[in-house]
Short mmCIF file of C-alpha atoms in Angstrom, two decimals:
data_model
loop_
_atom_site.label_atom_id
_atom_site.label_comp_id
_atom_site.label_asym_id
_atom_site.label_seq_id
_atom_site.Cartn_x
_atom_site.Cartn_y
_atom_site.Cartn_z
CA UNK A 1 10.65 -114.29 61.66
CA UNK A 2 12.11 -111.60 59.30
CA UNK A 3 12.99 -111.80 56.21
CA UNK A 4 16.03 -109.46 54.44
CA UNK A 5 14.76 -106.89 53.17
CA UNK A 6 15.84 -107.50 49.23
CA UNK A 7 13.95 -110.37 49.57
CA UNK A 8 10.54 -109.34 50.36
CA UNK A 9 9.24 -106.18 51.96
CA UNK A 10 6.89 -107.72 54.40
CA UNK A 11 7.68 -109.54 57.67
CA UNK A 12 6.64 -113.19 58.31
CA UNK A 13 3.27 -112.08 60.05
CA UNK A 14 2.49 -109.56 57.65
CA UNK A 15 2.30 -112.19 54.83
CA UNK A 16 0.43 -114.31 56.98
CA UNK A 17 -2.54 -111.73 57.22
CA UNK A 18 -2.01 -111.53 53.57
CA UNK A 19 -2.31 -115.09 52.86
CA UNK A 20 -5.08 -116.14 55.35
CA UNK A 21 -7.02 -112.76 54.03
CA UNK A 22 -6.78 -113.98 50.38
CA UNK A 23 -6.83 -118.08 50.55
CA UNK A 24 -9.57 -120.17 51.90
CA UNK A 25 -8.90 -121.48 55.56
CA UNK A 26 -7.88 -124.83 54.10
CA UNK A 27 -5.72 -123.73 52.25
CA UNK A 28 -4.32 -121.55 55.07
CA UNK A 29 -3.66 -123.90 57.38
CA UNK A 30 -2.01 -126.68 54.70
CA UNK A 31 0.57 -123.54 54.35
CA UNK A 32 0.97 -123.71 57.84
CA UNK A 33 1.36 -127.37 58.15
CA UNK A 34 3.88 -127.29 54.60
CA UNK A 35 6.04 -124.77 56.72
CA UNK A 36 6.33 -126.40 60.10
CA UNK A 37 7.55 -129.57 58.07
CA UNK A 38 9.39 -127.74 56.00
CA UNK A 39 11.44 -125.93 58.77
CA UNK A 40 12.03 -128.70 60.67
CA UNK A 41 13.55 -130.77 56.92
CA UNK A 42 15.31 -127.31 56.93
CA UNK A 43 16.47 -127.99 60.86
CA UNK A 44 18.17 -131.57 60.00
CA UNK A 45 19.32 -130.60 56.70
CA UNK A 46 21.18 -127.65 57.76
CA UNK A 47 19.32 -125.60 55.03
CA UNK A 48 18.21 -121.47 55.64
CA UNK A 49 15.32 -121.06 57.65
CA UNK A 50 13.97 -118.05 55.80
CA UNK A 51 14.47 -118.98 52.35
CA UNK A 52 12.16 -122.11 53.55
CA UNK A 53 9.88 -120.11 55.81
CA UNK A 54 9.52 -117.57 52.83
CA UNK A 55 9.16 -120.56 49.98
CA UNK A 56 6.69 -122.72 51.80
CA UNK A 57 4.42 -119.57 52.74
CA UNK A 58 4.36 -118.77 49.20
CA UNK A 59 4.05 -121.93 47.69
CA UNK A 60 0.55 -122.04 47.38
CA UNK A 61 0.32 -118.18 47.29
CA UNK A 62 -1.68 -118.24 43.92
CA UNK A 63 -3.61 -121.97 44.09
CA UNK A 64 -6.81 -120.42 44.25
CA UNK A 65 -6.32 -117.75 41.32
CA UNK A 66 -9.11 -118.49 38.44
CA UNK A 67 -8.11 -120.66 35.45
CA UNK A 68 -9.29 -117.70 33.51
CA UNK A 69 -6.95 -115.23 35.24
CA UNK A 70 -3.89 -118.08 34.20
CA UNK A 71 -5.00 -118.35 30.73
CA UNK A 72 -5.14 -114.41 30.25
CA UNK A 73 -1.37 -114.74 31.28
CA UNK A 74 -0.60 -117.94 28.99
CA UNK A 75 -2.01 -115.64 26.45
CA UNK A 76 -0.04 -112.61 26.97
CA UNK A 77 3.03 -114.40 27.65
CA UNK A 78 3.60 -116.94 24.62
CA UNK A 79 6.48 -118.68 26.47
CA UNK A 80 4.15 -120.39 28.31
CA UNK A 81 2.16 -121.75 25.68
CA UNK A 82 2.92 -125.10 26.11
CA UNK A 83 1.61 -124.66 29.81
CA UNK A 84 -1.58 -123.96 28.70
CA UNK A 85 -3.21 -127.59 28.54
CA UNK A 86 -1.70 -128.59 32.38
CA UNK A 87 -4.65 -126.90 34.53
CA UNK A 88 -3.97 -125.32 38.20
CA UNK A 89 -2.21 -127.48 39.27
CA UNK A 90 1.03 -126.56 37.29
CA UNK A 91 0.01 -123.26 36.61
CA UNK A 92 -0.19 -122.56 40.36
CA UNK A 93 3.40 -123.42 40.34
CA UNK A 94 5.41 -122.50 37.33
CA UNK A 95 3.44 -119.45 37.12
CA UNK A 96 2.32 -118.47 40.99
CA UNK A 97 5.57 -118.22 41.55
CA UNK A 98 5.67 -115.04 39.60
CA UNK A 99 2.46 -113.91 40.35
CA UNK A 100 3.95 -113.69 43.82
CA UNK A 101 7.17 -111.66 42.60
CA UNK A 102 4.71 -109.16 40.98
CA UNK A 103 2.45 -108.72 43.67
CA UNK A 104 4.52 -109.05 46.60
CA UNK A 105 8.12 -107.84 45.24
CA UNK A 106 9.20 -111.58 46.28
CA UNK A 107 12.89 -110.82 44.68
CA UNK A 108 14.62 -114.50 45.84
CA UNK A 109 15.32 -116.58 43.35
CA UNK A 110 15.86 -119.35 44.94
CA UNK A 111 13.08 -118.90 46.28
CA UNK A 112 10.89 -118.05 43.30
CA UNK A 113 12.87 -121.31 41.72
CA UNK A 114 11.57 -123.45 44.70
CA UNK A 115 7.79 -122.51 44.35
CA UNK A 116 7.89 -123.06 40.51
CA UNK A 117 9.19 -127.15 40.91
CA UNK A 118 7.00 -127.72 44.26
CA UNK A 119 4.83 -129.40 42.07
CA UNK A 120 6.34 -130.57 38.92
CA UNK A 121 10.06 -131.30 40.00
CA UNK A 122 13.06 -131.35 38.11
CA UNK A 123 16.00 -133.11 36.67
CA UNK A 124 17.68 -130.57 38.80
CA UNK A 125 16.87 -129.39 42.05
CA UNK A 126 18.85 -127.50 44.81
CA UNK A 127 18.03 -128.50 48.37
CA UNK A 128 15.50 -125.97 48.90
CA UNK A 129 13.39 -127.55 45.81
CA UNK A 130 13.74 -130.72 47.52
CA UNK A 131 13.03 -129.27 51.10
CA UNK A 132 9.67 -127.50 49.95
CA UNK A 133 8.74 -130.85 47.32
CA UNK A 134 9.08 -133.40 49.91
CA UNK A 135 7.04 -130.54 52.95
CA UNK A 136 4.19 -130.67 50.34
CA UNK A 137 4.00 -133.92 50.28
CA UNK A 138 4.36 -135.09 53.42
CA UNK A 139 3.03 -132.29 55.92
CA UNK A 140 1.26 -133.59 58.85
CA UNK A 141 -2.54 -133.50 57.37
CA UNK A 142 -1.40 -136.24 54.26
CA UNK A 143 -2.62 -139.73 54.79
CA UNK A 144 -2.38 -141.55 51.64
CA UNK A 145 -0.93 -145.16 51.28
CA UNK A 146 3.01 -144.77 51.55
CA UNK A 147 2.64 -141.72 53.51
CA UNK A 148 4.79 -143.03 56.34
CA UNK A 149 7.63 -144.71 54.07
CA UNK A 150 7.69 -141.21 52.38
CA UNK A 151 8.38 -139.80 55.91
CA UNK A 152 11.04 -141.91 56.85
CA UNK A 153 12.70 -141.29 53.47
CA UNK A 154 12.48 -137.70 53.89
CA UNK A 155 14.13 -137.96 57.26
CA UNK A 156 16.76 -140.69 55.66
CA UNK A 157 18.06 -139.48 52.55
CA UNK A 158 16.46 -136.50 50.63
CA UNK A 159 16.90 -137.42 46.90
CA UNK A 160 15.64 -141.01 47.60
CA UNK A 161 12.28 -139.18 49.23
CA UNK A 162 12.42 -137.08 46.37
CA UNK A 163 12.47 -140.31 43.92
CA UNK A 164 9.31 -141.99 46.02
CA UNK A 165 7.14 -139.05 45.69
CA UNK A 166 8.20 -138.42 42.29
CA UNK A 167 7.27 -142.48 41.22
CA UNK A 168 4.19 -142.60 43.47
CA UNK A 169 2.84 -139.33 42.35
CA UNK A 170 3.11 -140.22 38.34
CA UNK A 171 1.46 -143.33 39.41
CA UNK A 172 -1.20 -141.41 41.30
CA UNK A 173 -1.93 -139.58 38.19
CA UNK A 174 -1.86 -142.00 35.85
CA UNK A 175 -3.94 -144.25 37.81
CA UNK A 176 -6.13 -141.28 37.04
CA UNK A 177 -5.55 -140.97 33.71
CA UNK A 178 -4.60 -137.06 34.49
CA UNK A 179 -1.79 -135.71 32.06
CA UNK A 180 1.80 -135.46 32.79
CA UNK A 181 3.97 -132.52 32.65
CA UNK A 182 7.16 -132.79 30.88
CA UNK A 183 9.64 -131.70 33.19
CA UNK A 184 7.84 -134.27 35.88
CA UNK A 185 9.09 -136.72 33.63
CA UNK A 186 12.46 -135.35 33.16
CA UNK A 187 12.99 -135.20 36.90
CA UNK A 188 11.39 -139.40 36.62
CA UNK A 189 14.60 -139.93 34.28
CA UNK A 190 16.76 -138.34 36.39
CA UNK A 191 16.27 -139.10 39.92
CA UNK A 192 14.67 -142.37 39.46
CA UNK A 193 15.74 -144.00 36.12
CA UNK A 194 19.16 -142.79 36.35
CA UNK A 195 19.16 -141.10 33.10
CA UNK A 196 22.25 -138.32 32.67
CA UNK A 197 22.22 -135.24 30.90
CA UNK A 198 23.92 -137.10 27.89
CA UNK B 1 1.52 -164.87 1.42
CA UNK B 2 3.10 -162.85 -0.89
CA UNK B 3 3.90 -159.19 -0.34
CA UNK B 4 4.44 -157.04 -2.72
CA UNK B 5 7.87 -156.88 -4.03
CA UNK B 6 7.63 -152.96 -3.98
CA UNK B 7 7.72 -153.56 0.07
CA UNK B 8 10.21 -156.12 0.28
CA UNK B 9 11.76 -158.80 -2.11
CA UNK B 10 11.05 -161.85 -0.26
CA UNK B 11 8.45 -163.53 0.44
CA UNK B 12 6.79 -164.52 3.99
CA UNK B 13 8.60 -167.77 3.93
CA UNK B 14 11.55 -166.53 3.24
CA UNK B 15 11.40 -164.16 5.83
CA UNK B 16 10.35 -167.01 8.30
CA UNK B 17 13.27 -168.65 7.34
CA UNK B 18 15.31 -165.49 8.04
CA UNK B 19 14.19 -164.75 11.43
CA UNK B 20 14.38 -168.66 12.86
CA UNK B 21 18.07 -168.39 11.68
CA UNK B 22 18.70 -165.54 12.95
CA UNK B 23 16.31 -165.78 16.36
CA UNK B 24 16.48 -167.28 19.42
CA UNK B 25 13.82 -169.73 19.45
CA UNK B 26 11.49 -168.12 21.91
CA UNK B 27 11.72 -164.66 20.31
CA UNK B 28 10.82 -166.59 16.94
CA UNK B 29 7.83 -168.17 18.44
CA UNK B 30 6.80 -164.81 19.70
CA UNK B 31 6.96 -163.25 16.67
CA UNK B 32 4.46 -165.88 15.06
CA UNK B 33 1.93 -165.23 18.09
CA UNK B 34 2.04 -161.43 17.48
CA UNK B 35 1.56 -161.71 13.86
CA UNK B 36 -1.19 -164.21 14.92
CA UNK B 37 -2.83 -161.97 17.07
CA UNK B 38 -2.37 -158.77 14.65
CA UNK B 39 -3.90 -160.58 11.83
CA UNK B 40 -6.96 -161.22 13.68
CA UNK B 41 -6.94 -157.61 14.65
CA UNK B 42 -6.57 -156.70 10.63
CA UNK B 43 -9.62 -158.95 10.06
CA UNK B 44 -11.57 -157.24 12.42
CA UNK B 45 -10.68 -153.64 11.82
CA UNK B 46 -10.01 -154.40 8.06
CA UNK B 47 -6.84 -153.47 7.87
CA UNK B 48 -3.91 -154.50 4.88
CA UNK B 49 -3.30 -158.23 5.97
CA UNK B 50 -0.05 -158.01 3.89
CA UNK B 51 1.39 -154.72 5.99
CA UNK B 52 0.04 -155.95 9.14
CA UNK B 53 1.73 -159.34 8.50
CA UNK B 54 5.09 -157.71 7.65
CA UNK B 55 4.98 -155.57 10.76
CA UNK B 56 4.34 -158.05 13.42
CA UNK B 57 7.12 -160.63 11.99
CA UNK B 58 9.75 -157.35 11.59
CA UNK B 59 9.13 -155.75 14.98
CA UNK B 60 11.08 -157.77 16.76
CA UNK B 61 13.82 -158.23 13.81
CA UNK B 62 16.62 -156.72 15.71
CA UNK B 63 15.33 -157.26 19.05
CA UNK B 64 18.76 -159.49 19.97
CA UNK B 65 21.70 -157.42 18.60
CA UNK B 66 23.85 -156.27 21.18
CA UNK B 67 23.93 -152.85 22.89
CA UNK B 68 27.42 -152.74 21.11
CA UNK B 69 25.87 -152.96 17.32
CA UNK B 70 23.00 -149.72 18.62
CA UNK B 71 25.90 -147.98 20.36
CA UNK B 72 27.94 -147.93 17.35
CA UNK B 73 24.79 -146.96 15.03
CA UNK B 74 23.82 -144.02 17.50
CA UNK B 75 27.95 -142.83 17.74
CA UNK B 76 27.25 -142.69 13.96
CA UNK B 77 24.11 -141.36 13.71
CA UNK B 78 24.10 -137.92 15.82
CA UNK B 79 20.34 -137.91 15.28
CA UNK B 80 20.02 -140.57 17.41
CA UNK B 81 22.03 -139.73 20.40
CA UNK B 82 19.10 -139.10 22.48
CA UNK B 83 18.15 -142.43 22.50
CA UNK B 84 21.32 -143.52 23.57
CA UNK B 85 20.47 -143.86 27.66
CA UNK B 86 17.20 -145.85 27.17
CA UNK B 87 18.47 -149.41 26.60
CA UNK B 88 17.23 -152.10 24.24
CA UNK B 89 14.02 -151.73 24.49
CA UNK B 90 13.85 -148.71 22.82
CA UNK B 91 16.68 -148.87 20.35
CA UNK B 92 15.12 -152.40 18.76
CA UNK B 93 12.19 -151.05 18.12
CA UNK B 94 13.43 -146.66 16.83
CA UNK B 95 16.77 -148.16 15.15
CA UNK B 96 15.67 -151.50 14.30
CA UNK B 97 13.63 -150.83 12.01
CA UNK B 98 15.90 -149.15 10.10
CA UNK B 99 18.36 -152.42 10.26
CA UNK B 100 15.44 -154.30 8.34
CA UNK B 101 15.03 -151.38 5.75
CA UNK B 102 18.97 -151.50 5.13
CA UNK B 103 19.62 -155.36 5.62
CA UNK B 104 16.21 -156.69 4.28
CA UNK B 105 15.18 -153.95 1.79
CA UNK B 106 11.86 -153.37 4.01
CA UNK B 107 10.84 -150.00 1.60
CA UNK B 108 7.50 -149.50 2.91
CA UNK B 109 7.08 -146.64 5.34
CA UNK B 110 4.17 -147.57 7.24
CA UNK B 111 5.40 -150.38 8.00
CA UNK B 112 8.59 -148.79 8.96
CA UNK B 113 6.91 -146.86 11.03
CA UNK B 114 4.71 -149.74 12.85
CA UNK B 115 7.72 -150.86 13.78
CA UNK B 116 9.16 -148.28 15.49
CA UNK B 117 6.57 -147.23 17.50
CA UNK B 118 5.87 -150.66 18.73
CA UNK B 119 7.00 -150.11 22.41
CA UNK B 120 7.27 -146.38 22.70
CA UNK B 121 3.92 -145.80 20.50
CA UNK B 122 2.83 -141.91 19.78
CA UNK B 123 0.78 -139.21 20.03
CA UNK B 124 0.33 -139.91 16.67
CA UNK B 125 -0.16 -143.61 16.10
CA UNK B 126 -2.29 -145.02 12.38
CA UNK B 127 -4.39 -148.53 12.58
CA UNK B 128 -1.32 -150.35 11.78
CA UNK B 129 0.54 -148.88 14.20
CA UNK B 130 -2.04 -149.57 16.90
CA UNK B 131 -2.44 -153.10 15.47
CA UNK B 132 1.38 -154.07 16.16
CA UNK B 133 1.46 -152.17 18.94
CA UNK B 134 -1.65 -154.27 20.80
CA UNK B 135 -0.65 -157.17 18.97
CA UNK B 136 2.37 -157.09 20.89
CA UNK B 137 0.72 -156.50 24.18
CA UNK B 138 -2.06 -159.35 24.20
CA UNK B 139 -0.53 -162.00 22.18
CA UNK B 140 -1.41 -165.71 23.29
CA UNK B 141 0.93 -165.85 25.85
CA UNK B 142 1.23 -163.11 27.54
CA UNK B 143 -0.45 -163.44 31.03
CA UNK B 144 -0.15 -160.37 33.48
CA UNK B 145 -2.77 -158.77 35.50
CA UNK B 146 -5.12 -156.89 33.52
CA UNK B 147 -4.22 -158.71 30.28
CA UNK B 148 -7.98 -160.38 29.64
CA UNK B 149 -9.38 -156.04 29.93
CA UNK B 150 -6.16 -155.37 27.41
CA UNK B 151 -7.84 -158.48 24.83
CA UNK B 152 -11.28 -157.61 25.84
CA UNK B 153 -10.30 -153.80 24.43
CA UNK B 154 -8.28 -154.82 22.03
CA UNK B 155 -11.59 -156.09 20.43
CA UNK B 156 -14.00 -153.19 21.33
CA UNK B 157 -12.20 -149.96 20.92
CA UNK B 158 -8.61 -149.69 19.60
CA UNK B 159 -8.03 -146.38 20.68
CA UNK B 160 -9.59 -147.25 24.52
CA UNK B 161 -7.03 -150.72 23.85
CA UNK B 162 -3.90 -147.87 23.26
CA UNK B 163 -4.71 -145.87 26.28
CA UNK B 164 -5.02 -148.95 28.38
CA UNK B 165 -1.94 -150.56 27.00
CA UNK B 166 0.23 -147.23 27.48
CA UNK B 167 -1.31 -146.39 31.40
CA UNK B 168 0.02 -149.89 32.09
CA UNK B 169 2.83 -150.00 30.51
CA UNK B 170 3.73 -146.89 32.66
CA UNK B 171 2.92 -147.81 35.92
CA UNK B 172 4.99 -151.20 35.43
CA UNK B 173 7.95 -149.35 34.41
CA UNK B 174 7.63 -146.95 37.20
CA UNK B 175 7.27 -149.36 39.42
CA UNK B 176 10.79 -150.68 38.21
CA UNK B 177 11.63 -147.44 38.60
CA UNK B 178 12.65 -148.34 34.85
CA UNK B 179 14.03 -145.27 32.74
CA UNK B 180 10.98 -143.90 30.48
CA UNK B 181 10.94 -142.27 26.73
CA UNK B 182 9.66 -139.14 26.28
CA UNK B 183 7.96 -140.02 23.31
CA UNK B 184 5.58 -143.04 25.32
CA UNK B 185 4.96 -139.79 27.76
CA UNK B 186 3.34 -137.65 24.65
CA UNK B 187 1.92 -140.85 23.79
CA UNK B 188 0.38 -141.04 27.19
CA UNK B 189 -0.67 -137.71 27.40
CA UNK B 190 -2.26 -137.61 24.11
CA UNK B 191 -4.30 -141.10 24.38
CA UNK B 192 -4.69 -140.68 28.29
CA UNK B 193 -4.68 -137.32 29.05
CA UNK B 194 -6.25 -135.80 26.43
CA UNK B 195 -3.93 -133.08 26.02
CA UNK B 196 -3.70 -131.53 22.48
CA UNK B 197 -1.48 -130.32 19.83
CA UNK B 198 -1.30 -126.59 21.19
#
């Protein structure tokens, strides 16, 4: 697949050397697995193929970064402070996303949007958030409790697969006793408790 | 017992006599178990029986007004419009309080406060408020799963007691798929997920 060309200047292979050269082989392959499930969400939901092909390859683009290289950034870029206490696995997201514009010249914003909220959600979220959300969570490899139901939903009706993973993953961390980001909460409120923008 | 009249100008009979007129009888009854439970709590962490006392029968003081009274208080009081989506549960406890310090001359702060953190509680919660708050959670009759840990807690650790009260609380309401206030997530967050004041 190719991508336009003011969207990123490599083709679909090219960033697949990139990304197997720089990420672990498990990680690797999950990408793999989050884009086949992504493009075939993309398939019954009518949505672009590339923007999905291009946000699920990237998704994970910077997982495996250092916390020290994400704090150096925190640091240097104060609106992100209140980032700083989250760990990886919001930094990965909020701020992989623009690791991956610097390094790569990924100039989508939709795109760049979609990799941000693939872990944290949001009160709003355009179908490709939801598409590459609900790929994570439910690509072929997962096998938690509620893995199937989350399947179905996704296959059903998007926002009410977004609302499952969004109320079984707060319970997930919680059960955990891992912190919650903010906006995970907002997009709680508004996808699951019904809460407006009042 | 007397409080002092700096607090409040009645005295605990008089208030008794206040709430059981103006109470459903089961709320009434609840009240006395929570101030029950909260004075053993003040005995064993030494806190002020007097502002513990007051707390526990206030918390619930406005607990049956109707969403019409708390819709007409937030409509007039802009500072409270974020409140307005998150129901009863919330308002009788934030706006409440500030019913009894208008309609009762309550003119003690702390236990203002204790008041209106007593479902949402806070990243930033004093004994008193923890008292009410656990008081609330464990009293006599309260018999969900996990309630005998909650006493067993309540008795051991105070802060452990919080952070087991406020995980549980969460999962129940997400399990509702109940609306939740931001403030019990920075609650959470803080007792729970040890994130700090950065």
């Amino acid at each position: 697949m190719d991508y336009p060309k003011e969207w990123i200047n490599y083709t679909r292979e090219e960033l697949l050397a990139i990304l197997s050269k720089n990420l672990s082989k498990k990680r690797y392959q999950h990408i793999l697995r989050v884009e086949e499930e992504a493009l075939k969400l993309a398939d019954y939901y009518h949505a672009d193929c590339a923007e999905v092909s291009l946000a699920a390859l990237l998704h994970d683009y910077a997982k495996e970064r250092s916390d020290a290289e994400y704090l150096h950034y925190i640091d240097e870029h104060p609106q992100f402070a209140m980032l700083r206490p989250y760990g990886n696995n919001i930094w990965h997201g909020m701020i992989g996303a623009l690791f991956a514009k610097k390094e790569l010249g990924l100039n989508n914003p939709n795109v760049v949007r979609a990799i941000q909220l693939h872990t944290v959600g949001g009160k709003q979220m355009t179908q490709l958030d939801k598409i590459i959300f609900i790929a994570d969570y439910i690509e072929p490899n997962r096998h938690f409790e509620g893995v199937d139901e989350a399947r179905k939903l996704a296959y059903t009706n998007l926002n009410q697969a977004v609302s499952y993973a969004l109320s079984h993953t707060l319970i997930y961390l919680i059960q955990r006793g891992y912190p919650i980001f903010p906006m995970t909460l907002d997009a709680y409120n508004h996808w699951v408790g019904r809460i407006g923008d009042e």
